[in-house]
Coordinates of C-alpha atoms in Angstrom, one line a residue:
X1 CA -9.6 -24.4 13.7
X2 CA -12.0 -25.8 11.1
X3 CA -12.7 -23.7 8.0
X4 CA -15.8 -24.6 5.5
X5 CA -14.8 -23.4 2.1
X6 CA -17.9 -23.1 0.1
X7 CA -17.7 -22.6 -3.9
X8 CA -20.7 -21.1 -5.2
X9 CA -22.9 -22.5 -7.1
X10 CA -22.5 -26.2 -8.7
X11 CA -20.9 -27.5 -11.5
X12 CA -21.2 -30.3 -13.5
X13 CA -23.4 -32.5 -13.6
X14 CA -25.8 -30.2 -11.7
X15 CA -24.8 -27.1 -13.7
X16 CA -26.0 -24.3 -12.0
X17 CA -22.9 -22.3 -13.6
X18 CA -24.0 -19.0 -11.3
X19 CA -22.9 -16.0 -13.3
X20 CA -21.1 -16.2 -16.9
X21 CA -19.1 -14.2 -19.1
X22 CA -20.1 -16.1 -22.7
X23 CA -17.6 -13.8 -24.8
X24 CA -15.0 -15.3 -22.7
X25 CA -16.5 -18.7 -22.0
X26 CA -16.6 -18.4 -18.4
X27 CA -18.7 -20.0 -15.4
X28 CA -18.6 -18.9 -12.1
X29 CA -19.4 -22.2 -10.5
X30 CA -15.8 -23.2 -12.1
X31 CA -13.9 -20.6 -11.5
X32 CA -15.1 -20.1 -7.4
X33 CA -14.7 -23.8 -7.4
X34 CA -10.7 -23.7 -8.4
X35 CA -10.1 -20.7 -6.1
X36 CA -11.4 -22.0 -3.5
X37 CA -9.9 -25.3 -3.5
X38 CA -6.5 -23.3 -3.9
X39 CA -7.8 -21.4 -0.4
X40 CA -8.2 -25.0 0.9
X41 CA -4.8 -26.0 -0.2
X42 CA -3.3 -22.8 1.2
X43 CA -5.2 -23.5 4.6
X44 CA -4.4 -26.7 5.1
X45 CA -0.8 -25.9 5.0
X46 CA -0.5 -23.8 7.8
X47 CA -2.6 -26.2 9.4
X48 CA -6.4 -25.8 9.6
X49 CA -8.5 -28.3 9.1
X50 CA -10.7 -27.4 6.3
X51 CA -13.7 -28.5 4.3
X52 CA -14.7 -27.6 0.6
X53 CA -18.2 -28.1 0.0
X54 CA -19.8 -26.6 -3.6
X55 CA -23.9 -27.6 -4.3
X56 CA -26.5 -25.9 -5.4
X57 CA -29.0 -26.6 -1.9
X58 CA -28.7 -23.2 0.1
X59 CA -29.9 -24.9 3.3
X60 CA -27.6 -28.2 2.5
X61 CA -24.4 -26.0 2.4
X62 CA -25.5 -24.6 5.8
X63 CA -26.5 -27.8 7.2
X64 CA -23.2 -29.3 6.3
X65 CA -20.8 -26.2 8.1
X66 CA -23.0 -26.3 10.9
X67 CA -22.6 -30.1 11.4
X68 CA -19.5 -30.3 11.0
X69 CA -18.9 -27.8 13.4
X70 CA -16.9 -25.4 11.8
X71 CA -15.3 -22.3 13.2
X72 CA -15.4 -20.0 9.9
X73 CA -17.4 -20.0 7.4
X74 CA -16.0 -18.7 3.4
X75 CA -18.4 -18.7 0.5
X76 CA -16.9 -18.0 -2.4
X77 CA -18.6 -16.1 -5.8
X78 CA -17.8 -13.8 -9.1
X79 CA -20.5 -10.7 -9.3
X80 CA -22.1 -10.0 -12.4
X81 CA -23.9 -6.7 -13.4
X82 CA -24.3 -5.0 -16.4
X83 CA -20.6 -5.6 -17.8
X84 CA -19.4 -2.2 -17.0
X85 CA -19.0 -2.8 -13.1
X86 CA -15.8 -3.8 -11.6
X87 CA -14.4 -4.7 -8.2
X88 CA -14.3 -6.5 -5.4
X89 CA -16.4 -6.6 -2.5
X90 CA -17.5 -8.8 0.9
X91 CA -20.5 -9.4 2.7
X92 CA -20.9 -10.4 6.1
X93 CA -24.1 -10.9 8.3
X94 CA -26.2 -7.5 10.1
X95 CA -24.5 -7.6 13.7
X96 CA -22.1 -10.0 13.2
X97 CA -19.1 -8.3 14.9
X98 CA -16.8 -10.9 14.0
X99 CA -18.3 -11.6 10.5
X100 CA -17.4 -8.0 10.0
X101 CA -14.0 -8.7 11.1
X102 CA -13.5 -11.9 8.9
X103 CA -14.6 -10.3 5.5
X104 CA -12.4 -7.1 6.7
X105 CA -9.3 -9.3 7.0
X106 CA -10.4 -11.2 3.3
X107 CA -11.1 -8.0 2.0
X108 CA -8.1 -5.9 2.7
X109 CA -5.8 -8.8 1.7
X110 CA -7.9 -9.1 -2.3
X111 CA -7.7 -5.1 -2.0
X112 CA -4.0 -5.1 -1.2
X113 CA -3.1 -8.1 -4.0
X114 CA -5.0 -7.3 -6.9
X115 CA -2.9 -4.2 -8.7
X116 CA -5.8 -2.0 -10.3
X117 CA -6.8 1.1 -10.2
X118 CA -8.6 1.7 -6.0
X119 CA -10.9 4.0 -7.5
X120 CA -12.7 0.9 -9.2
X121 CA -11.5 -2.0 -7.6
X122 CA -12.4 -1.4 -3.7
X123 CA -16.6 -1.8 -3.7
X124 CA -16.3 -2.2 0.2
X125 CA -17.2 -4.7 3.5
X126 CA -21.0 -4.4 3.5
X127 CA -23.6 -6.6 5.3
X128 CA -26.1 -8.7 3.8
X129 CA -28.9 -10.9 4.8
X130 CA -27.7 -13.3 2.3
X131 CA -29.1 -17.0 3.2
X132 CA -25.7 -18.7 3.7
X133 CA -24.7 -15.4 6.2
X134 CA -27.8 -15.8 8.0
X135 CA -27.9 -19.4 8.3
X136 CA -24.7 -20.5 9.5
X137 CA -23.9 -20.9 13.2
X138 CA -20.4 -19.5 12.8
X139 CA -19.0 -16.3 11.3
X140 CA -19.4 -15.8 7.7
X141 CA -18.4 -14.0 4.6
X142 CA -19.6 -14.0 1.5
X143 CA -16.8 -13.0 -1.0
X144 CA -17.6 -11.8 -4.7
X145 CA -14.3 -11.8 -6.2
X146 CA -14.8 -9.8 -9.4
X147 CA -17.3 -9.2 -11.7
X148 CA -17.2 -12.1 -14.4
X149 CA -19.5 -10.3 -16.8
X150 CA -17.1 -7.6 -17.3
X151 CA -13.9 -8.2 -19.3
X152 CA -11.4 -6.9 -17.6
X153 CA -12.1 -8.5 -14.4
X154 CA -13.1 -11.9 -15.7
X155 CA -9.3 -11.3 -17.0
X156 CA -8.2 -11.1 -13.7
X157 CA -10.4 -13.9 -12.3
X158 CA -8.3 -16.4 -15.1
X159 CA -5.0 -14.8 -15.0
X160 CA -4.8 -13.6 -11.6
X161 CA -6.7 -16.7 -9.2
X162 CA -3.8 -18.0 -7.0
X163 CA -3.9 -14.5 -5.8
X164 CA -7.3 -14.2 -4.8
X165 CA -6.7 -17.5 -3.5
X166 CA -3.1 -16.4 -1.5
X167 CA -5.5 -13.3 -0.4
X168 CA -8.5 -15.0 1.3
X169 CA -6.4 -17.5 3.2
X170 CA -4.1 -14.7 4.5
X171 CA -7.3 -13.1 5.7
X172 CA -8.3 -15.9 7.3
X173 CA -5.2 -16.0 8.9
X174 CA -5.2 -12.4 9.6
X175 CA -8.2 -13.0 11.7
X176 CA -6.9 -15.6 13.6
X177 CA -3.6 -13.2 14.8

């Protein structure tokens, strides 16, 4: 199975950092970019193949899983708000059935890791016609980790990443079963 690990946004030296949290000093483009190399890693040793890809080109990072014929498709982001909102949440593609069951997987496996409060932390599977979902000839998720902007959570982005990392490749394997 060939999983494409996408990063959002881009990092140095195109520096589209995505969202920030400037109290802390944080960049999303970073922080999605060590997590999911950590999902790669994870991957990899249970033995998918698997591709990490981070840019800034929306059609690019399409191109480039569809080429390469991948089986899954894993973009990963921090949310930002109004630095009061908190959680996690996944996206997946209108009437993807199995995009669905993807973030599902990802989703109850952040859920189940991440030790706060349900009331705040569980924002939900939803769909979206988010260009990466829509454009990608395989299923696809979308997964927005935590909100950056907000303290507490950008706390848990820093302190708590292997197991976000640990989380999405055990739903990736969860799929797979």
């Amino acid at each position: 199975m060939k999983i494409f690990v996408n990063p959002g946004h881009a990092p140095d030296p195109i520096d589209d950092p995505g969202a920030v949290n400037v109290r802390l000093g944080l960049k999303e483009s970073l922080i999605a970019r060590r997590i999911g190399e950590r999902v790669a890693t994870y991957l990899a040793n249970v033995g998918y193949t698997v591709k990490v890809f981070q840019f800034d080109g929306l059609s690019q990072i399409c191109d480039a899983a569809n080429n390469w014929d991948s089986d899954l498709f894993v973009s990963i982001h921090c949310n930002a708000a109004n630095g009061l909102a908190r959680g996690t949440e996944t996206f997946h593609a209108p009437y993807s059935a199995k995009g669905y069951l993807l973030a599902r997987a990802i989703h109850q496996q952040i859920v189940g890791s991440i030790d706060v409060p349900y009331r705040y932390w569980d924002r939900g599977v939803k769909q979206a016609g988010y260009y990466v979902l829509k454009y990608t000839d395989m299923p696809a998720v979308l997964v927005e980790t935590a909100f950056i902007d907000n303290d507490d959570d950008a706390q848990l982005l820093v302190e708590r990443e292997d197991d976000f990392a640990r989380a999405i490749a055990r739903g990736v394997s969860d799929f797979y079963k």
